[in-house]
Coordinates of N, CA and C in Angstrom, one line a residue:
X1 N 36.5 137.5 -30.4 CA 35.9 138.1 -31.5 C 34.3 138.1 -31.3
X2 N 34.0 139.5 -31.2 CA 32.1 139.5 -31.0 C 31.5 138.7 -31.6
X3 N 30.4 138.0 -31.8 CA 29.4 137.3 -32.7 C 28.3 137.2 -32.3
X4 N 27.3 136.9 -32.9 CA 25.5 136.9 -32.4 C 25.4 135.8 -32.2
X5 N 25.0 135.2 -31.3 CA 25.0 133.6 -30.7 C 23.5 133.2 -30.0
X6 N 22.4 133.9 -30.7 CA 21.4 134.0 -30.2 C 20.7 133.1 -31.5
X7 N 19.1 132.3 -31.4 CA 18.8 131.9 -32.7 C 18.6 132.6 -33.7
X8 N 18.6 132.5 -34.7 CA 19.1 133.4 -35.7 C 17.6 133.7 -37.0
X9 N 16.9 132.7 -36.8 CA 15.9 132.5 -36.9 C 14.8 133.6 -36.8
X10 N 15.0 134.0 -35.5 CA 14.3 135.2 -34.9 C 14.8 136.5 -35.8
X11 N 16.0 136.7 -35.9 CA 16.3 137.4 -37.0 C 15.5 137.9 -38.2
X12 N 15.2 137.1 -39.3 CA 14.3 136.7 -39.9 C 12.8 137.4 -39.4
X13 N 12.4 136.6 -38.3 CA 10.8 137.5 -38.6 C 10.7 138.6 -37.8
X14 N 11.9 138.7 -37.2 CA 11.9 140.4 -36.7 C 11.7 141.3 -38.0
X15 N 13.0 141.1 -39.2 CA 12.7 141.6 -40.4 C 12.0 141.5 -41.2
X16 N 11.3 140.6 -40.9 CA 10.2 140.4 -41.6 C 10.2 139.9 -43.3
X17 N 10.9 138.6 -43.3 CA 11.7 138.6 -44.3 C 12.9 137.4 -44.7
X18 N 12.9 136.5 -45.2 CA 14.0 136.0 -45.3 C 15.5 136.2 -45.1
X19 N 16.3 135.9 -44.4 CA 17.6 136.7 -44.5 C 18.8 135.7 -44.6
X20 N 18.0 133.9 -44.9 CA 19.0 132.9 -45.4 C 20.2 133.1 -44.6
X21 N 19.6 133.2 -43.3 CA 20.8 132.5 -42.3 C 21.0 131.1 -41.7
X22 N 20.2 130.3 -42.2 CA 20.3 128.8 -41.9 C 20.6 127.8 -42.7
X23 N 20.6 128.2 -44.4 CA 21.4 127.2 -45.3 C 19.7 126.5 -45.8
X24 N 20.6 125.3 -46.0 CA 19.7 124.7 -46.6 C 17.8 124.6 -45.7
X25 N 17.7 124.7 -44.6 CA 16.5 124.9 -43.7 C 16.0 126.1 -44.2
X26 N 16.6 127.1 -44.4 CA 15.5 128.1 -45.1 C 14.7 127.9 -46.8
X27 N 14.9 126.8 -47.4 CA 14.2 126.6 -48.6 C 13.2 125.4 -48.2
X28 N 13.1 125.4 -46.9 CA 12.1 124.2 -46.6 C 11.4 124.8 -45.4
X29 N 10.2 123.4 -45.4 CA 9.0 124.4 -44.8 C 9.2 124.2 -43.3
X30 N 10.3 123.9 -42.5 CA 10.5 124.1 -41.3 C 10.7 125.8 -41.1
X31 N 11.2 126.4 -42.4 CA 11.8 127.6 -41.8 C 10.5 128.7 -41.1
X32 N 11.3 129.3 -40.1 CA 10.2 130.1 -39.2 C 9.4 131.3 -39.2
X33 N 10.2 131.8 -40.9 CA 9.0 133.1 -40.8 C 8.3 132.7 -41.8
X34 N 8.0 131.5 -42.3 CA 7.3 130.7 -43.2 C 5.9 130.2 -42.2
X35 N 6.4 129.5 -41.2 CA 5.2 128.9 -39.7 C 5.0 130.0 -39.0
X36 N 6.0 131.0 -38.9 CA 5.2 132.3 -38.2 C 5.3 133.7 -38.7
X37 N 4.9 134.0 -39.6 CA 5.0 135.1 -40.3 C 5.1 136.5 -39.7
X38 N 5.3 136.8 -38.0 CA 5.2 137.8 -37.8 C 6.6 137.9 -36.7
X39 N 6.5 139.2 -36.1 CA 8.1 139.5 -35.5 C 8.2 138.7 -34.1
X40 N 8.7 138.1 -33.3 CA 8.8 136.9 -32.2 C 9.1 137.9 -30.7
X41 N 8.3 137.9 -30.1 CA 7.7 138.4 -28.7 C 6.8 138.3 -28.2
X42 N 5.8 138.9 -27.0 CA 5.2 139.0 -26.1 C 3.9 139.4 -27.6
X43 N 4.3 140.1 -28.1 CA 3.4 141.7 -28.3 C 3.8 141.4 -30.5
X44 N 4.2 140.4 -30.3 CA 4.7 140.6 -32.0 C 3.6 140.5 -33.2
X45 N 2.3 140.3 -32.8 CA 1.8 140.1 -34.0 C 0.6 141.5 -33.3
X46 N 0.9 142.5 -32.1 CA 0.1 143.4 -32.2 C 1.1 144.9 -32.4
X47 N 2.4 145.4 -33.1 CA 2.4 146.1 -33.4 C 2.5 146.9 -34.3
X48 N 2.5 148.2 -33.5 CA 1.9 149.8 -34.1 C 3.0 149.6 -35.5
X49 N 2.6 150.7 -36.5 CA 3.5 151.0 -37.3 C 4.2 151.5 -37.6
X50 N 5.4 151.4 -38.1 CA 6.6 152.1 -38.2 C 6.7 153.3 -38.2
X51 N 7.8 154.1 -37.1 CA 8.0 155.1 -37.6 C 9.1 155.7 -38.8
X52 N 8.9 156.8 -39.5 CA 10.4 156.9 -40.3 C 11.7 156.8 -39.8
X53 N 12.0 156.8 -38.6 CA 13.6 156.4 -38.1 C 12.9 154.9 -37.8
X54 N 12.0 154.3 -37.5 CA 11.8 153.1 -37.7 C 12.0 152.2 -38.7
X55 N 12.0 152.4 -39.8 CA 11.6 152.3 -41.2 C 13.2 152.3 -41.4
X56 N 13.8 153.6 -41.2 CA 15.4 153.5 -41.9 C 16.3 152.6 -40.5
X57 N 15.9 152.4 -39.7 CA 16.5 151.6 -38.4 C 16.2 150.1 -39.2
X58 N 14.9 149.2 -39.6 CA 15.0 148.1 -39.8 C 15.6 147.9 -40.9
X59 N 15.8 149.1 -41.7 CA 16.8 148.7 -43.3 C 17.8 148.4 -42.6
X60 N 18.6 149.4 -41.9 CA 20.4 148.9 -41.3 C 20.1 147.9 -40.9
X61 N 19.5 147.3 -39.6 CA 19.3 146.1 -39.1 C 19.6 145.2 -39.9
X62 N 18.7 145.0 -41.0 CA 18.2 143.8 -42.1 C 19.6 143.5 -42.8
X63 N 20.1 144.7 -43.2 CA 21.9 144.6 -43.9 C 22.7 144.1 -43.2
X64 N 23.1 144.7 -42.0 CA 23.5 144.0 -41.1 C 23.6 142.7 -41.0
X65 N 22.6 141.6 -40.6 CA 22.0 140.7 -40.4 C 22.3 139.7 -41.7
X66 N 22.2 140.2 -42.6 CA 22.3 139.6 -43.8 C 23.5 139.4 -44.4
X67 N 24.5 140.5 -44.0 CA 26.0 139.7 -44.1 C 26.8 139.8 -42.9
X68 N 26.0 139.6 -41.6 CA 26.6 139.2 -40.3 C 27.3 140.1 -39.6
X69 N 26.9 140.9 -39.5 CA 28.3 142.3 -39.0 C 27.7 142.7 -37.8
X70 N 28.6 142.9 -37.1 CA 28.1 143.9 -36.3 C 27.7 145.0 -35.6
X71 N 27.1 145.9 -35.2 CA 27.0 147.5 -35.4 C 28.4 148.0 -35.2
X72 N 29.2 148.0 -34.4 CA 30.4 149.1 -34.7 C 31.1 148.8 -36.6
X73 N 31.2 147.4 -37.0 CA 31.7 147.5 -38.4 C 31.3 147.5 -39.3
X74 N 29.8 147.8 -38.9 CA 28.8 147.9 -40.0 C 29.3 149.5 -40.0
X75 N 29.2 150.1 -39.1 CA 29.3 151.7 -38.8 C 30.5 152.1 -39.8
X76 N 31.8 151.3 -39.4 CA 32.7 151.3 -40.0 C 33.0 151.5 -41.5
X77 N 32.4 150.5 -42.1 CA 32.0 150.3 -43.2 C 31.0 151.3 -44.0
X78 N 30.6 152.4 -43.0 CA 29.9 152.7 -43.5 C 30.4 154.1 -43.5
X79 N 31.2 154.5 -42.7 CA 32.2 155.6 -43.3 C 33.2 155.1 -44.2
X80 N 33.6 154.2 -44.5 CA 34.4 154.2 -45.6 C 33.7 154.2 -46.9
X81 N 32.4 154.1 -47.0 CA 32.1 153.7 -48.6 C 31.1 155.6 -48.1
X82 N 31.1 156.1 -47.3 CA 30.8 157.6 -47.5 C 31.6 158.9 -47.9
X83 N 33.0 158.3 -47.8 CA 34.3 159.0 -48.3 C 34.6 158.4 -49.9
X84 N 34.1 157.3 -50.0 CA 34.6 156.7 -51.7 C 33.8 157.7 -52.4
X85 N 33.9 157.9 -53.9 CA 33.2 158.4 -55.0 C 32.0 158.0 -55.1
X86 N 31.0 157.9 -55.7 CA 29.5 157.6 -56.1 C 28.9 157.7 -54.9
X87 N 27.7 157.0 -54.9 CA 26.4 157.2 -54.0 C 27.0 156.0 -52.3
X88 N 26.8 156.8 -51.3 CA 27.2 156.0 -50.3 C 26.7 154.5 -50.1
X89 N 25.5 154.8 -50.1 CA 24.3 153.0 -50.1 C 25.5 152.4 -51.0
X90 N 25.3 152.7 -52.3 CA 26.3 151.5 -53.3 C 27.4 151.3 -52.9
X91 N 27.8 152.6 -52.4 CA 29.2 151.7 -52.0 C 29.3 150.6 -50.6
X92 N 28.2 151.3 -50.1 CA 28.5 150.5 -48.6 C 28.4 148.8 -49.1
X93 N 27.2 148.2 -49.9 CA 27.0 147.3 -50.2 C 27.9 146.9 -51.0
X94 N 28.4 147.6 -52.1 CA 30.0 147.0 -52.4 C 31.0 146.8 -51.6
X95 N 31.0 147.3 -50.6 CA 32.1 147.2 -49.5 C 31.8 145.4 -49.2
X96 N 30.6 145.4 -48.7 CA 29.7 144.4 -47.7 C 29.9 143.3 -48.9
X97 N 30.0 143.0 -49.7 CA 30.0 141.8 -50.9 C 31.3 141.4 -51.0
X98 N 32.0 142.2 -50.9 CA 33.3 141.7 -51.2 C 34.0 141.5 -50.0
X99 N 33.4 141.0 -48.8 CA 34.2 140.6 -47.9 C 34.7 139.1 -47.8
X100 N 35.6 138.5 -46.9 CA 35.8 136.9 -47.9 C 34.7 136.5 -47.8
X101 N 34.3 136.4 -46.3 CA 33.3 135.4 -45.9 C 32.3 135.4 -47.2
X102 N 32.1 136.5 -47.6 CA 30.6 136.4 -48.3 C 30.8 135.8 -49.7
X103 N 32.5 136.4 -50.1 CA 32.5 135.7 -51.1 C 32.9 134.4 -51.4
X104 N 33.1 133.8 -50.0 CA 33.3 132.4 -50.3 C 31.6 131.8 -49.5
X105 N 30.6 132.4 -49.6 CA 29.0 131.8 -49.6 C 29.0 132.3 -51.1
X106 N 29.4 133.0 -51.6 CA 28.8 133.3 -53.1 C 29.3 132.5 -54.6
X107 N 30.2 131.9 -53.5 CA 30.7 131.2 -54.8 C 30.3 129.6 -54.6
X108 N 29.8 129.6 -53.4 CA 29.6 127.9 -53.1 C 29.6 126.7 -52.7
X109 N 31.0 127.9 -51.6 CA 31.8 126.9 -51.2 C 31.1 126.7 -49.2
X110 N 30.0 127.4 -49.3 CA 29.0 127.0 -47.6 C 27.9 127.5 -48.0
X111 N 26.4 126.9 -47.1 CA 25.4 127.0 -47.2 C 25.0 128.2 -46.8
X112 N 26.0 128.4 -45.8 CA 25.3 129.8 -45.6 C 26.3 130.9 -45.3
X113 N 26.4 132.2 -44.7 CA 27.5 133.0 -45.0 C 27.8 133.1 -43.2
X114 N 27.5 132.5 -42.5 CA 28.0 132.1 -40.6 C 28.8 130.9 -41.3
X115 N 28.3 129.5 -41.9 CA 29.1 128.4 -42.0 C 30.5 129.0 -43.0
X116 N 30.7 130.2 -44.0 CA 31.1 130.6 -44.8 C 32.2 131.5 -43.8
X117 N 31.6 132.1 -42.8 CA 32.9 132.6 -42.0 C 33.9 131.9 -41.0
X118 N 32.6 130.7 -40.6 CA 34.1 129.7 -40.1 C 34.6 128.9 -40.8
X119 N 34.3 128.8 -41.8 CA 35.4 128.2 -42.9 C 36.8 129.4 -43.2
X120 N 36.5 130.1 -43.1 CA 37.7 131.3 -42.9 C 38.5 131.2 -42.0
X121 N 37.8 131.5 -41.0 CA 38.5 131.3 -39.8 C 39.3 130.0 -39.5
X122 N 38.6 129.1 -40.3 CA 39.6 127.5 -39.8 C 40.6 127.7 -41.0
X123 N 41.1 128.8 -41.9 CA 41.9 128.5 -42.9 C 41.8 127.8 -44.0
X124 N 40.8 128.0 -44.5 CA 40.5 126.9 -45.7 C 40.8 127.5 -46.9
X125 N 41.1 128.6 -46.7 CA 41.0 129.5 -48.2 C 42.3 130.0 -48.3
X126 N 42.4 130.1 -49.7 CA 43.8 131.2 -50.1 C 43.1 132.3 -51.3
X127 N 44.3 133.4 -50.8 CA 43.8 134.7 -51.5 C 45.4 134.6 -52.1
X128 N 45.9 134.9 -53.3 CA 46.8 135.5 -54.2 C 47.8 134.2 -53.4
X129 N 47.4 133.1 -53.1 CA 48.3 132.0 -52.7 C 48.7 132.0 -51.1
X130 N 48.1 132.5 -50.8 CA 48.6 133.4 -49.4 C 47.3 132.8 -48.2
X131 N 47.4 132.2 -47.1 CA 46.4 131.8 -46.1 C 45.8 132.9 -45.5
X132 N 44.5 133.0 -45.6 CA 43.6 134.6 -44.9 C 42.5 133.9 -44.2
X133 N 42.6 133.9 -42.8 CA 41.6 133.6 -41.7 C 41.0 134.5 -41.9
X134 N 40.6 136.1 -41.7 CA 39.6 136.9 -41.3 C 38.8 136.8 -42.2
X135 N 37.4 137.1 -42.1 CA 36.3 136.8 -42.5 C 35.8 138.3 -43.2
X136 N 36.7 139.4 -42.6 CA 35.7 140.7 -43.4 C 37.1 141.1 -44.0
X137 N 38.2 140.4 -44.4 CA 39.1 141.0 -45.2 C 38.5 141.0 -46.2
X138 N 38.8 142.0 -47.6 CA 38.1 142.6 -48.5 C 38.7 142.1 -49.8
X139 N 38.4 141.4 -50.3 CA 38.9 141.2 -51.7 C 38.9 142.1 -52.9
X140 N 39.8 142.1 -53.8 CA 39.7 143.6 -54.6 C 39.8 142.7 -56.0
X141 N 39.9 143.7 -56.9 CA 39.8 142.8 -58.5 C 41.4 142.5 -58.3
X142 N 41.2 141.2 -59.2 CA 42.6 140.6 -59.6 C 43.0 139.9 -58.6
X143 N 42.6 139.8 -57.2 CA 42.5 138.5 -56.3 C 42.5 137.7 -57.2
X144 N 43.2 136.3 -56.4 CA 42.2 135.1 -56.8 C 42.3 134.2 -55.4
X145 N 41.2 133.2 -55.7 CA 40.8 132.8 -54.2 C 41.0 131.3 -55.0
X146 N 41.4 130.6 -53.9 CA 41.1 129.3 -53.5 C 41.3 128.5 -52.7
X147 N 40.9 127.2 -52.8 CA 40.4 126.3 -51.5 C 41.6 125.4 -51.1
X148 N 41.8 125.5 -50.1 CA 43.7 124.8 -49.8 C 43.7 123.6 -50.3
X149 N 44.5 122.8 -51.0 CA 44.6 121.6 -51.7 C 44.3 120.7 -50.3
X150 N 44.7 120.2 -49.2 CA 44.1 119.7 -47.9 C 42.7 119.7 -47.7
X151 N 41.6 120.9 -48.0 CA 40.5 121.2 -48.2 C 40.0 120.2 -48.9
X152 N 40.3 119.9 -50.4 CA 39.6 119.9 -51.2 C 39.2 118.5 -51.7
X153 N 39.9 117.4 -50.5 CA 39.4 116.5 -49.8 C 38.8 115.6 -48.9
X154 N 38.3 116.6 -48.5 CA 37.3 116.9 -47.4 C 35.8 116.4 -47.7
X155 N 35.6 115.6 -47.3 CA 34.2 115.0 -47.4 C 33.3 116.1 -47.4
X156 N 33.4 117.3 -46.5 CA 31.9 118.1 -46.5 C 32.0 119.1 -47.4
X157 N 33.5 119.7 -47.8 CA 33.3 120.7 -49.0 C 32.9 119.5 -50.4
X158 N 33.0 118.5 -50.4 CA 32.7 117.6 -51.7 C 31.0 117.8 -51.7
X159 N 30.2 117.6 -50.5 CA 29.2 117.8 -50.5 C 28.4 119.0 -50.9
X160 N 29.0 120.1 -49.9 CA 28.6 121.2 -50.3 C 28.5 121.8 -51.7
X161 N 29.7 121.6 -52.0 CA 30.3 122.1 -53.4 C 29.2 121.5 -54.8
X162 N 29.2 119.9 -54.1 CA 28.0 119.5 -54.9 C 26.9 119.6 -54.8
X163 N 26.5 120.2 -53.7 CA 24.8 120.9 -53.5 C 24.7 121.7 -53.9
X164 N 25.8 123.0 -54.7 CA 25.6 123.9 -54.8 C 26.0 124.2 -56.3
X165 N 25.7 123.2 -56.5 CA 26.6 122.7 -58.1 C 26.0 123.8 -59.2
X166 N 24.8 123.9 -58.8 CA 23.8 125.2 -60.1 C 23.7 126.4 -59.2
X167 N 24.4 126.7 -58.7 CA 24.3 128.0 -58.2 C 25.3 129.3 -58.8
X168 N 25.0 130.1 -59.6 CA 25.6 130.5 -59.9 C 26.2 132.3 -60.0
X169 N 27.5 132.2 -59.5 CA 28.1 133.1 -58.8 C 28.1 134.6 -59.8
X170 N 28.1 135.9 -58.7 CA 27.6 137.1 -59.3 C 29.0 137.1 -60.3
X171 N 28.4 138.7 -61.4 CA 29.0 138.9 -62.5 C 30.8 139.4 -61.8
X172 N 30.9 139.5 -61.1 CA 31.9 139.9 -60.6 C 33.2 139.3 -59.8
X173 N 32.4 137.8 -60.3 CA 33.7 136.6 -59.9 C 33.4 135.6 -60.9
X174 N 35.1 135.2 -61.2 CA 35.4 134.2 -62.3 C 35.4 133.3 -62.0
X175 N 34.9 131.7 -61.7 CA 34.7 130.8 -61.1 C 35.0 129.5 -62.0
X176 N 36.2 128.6 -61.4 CA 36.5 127.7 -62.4 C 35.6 126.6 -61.9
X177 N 34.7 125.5 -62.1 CA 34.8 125.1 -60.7 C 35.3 123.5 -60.6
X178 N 35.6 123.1 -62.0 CA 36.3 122.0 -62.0 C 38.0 122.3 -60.9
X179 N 38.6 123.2 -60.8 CA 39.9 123.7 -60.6 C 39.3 124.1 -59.0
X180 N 38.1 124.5 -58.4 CA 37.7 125.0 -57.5 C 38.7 126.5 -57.3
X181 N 38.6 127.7 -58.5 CA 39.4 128.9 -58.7 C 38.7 129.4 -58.9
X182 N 38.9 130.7 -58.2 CA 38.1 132.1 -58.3 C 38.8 133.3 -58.6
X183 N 38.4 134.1 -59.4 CA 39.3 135.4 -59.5 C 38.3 136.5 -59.6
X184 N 38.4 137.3 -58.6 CA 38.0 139.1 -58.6 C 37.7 139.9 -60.1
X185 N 36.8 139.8 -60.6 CA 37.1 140.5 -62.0 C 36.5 141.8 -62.1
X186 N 35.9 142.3 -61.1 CA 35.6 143.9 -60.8 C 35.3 144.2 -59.8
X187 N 34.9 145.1 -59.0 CA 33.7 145.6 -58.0 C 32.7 145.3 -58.0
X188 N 32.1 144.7 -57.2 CA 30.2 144.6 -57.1 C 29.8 145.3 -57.8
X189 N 28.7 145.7 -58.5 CA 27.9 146.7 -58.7 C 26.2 146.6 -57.9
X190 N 25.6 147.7 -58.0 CA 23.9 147.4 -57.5 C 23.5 146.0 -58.2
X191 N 23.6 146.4 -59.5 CA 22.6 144.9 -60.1 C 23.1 143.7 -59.6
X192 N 24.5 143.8 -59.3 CA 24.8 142.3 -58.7 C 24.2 141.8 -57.5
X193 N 23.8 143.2 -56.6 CA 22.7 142.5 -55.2 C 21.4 141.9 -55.3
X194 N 20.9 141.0 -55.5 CA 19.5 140.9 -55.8 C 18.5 140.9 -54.2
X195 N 19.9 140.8 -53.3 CA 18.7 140.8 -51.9 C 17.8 142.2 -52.1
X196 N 16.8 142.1 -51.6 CA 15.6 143.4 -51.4 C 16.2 144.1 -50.6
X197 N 16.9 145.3 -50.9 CA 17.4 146.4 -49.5 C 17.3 148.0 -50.4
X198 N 16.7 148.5 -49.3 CA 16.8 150.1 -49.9 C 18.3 151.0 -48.6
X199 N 19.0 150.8 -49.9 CA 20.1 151.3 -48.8 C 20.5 152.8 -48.7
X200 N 19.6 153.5 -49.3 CA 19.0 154.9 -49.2 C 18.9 155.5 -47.7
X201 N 17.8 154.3 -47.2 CA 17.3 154.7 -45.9 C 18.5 154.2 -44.8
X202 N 19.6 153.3 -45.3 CA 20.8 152.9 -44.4 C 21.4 154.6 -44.3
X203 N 21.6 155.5 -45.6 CA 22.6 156.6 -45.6 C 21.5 157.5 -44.6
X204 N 20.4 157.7 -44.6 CA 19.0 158.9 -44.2 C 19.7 158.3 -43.1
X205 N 19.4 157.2 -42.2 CA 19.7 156.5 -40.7 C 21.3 157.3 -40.0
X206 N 22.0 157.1 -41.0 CA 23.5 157.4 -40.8 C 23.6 158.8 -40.6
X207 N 22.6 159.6 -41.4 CA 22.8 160.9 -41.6 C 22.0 162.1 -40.7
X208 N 21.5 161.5 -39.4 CA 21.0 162.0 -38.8 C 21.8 162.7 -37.8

């Protein structure tokens, strides 16, 4: 299975931008586009400015990046929410929210949504009672998710879980969390993203 195995960090001030791939180090002042605020190269703090395929290139990038995908299923994804009804950007990003990985970083259960996908992958979760390893399987409403009873013993989900104790999950999941249960109770909507993305310029990019 492809993955980005490069520092991830760099990520970040390429985009210029937080993109909360390191967990708890990104709210503290080690993080690195905090110490270096500009893009990481030879030449990064002397370039020119964007062009407009430049401009709609770093939006996909930044999406990308930010819920871990990589270009062919970002692509992917990105024909399927262009065939759905409404505006394609909204859907793509509804597509992108409701993948497990993300929705088990959104509910609490990992610091970040890389630590959130190999918790997938090792089996930690159940969907409708049922064991689901893949990390971009899609949850729909009326799912419900939860954490394997074996899990939920686990010294580092006790941790987590309690680091993340005030954090609280978008309008679009029902979250018990004494029970550690979650249930699908609609589709993403835009207001539920609060990351900064104009995903306008993802569809302009696509549509060339």
């Amino acid at each position: 299975m492809a993955r980005y195995t490069d520092a991830v960090c760099r990520l970040c001030r390429r985009e210029g931008q937080k993109l909360f791939l390191k967990g708890d180090r990104c709210y503290t002042d080690k993080c690195a586009i905090d110490r270096r605020p500009y893009p990481p190269g030879q030449h990064g703090q002397g370039r020119a400015k964007a062009s407009e395929y430049g401009t709609q290139l770093r939006e996909k990038q930044k999406a990308k990046r930010y819920y871990g995908v990589l270009e062919s299923q970002f692509r992917g994804y990105f024909e399927m929410a262009r065939k759905r009804k409404g505006k394609a950007g909204e859907n793509l990003l509804s597509l992108l929210e409701t993948r497990l990985d993300n929705t088990v970083y959104r509910l609490g259960f990992a610091m970040s949504r890389a630590e959130a996908r190999q918790l997938v992958l090792h089996g930690h979760f159940l969907v409708n009672g049922r064991k689901v390893n893949i990390p971009s399987f899609l949850v729909k409403p009326g799912m419900i998710i939860t954490l394997r009873d074996k899990s939920k013993s686990l010294d580092k989900f006790k941790a987590v879980i309690e680091a993340n104790a005030s954090r609280t999950p978008p309008k679009w999941l029902e979250y018990d969390r004494n029970a550690l249960v979650a249930k699908v109770t609609a589709a993403p909507m835009r207001d539920d993203i609060d990351f900064p993305i104009e995903e306008q310029l993802i569809v302009e990019h696509y549509s060339k």
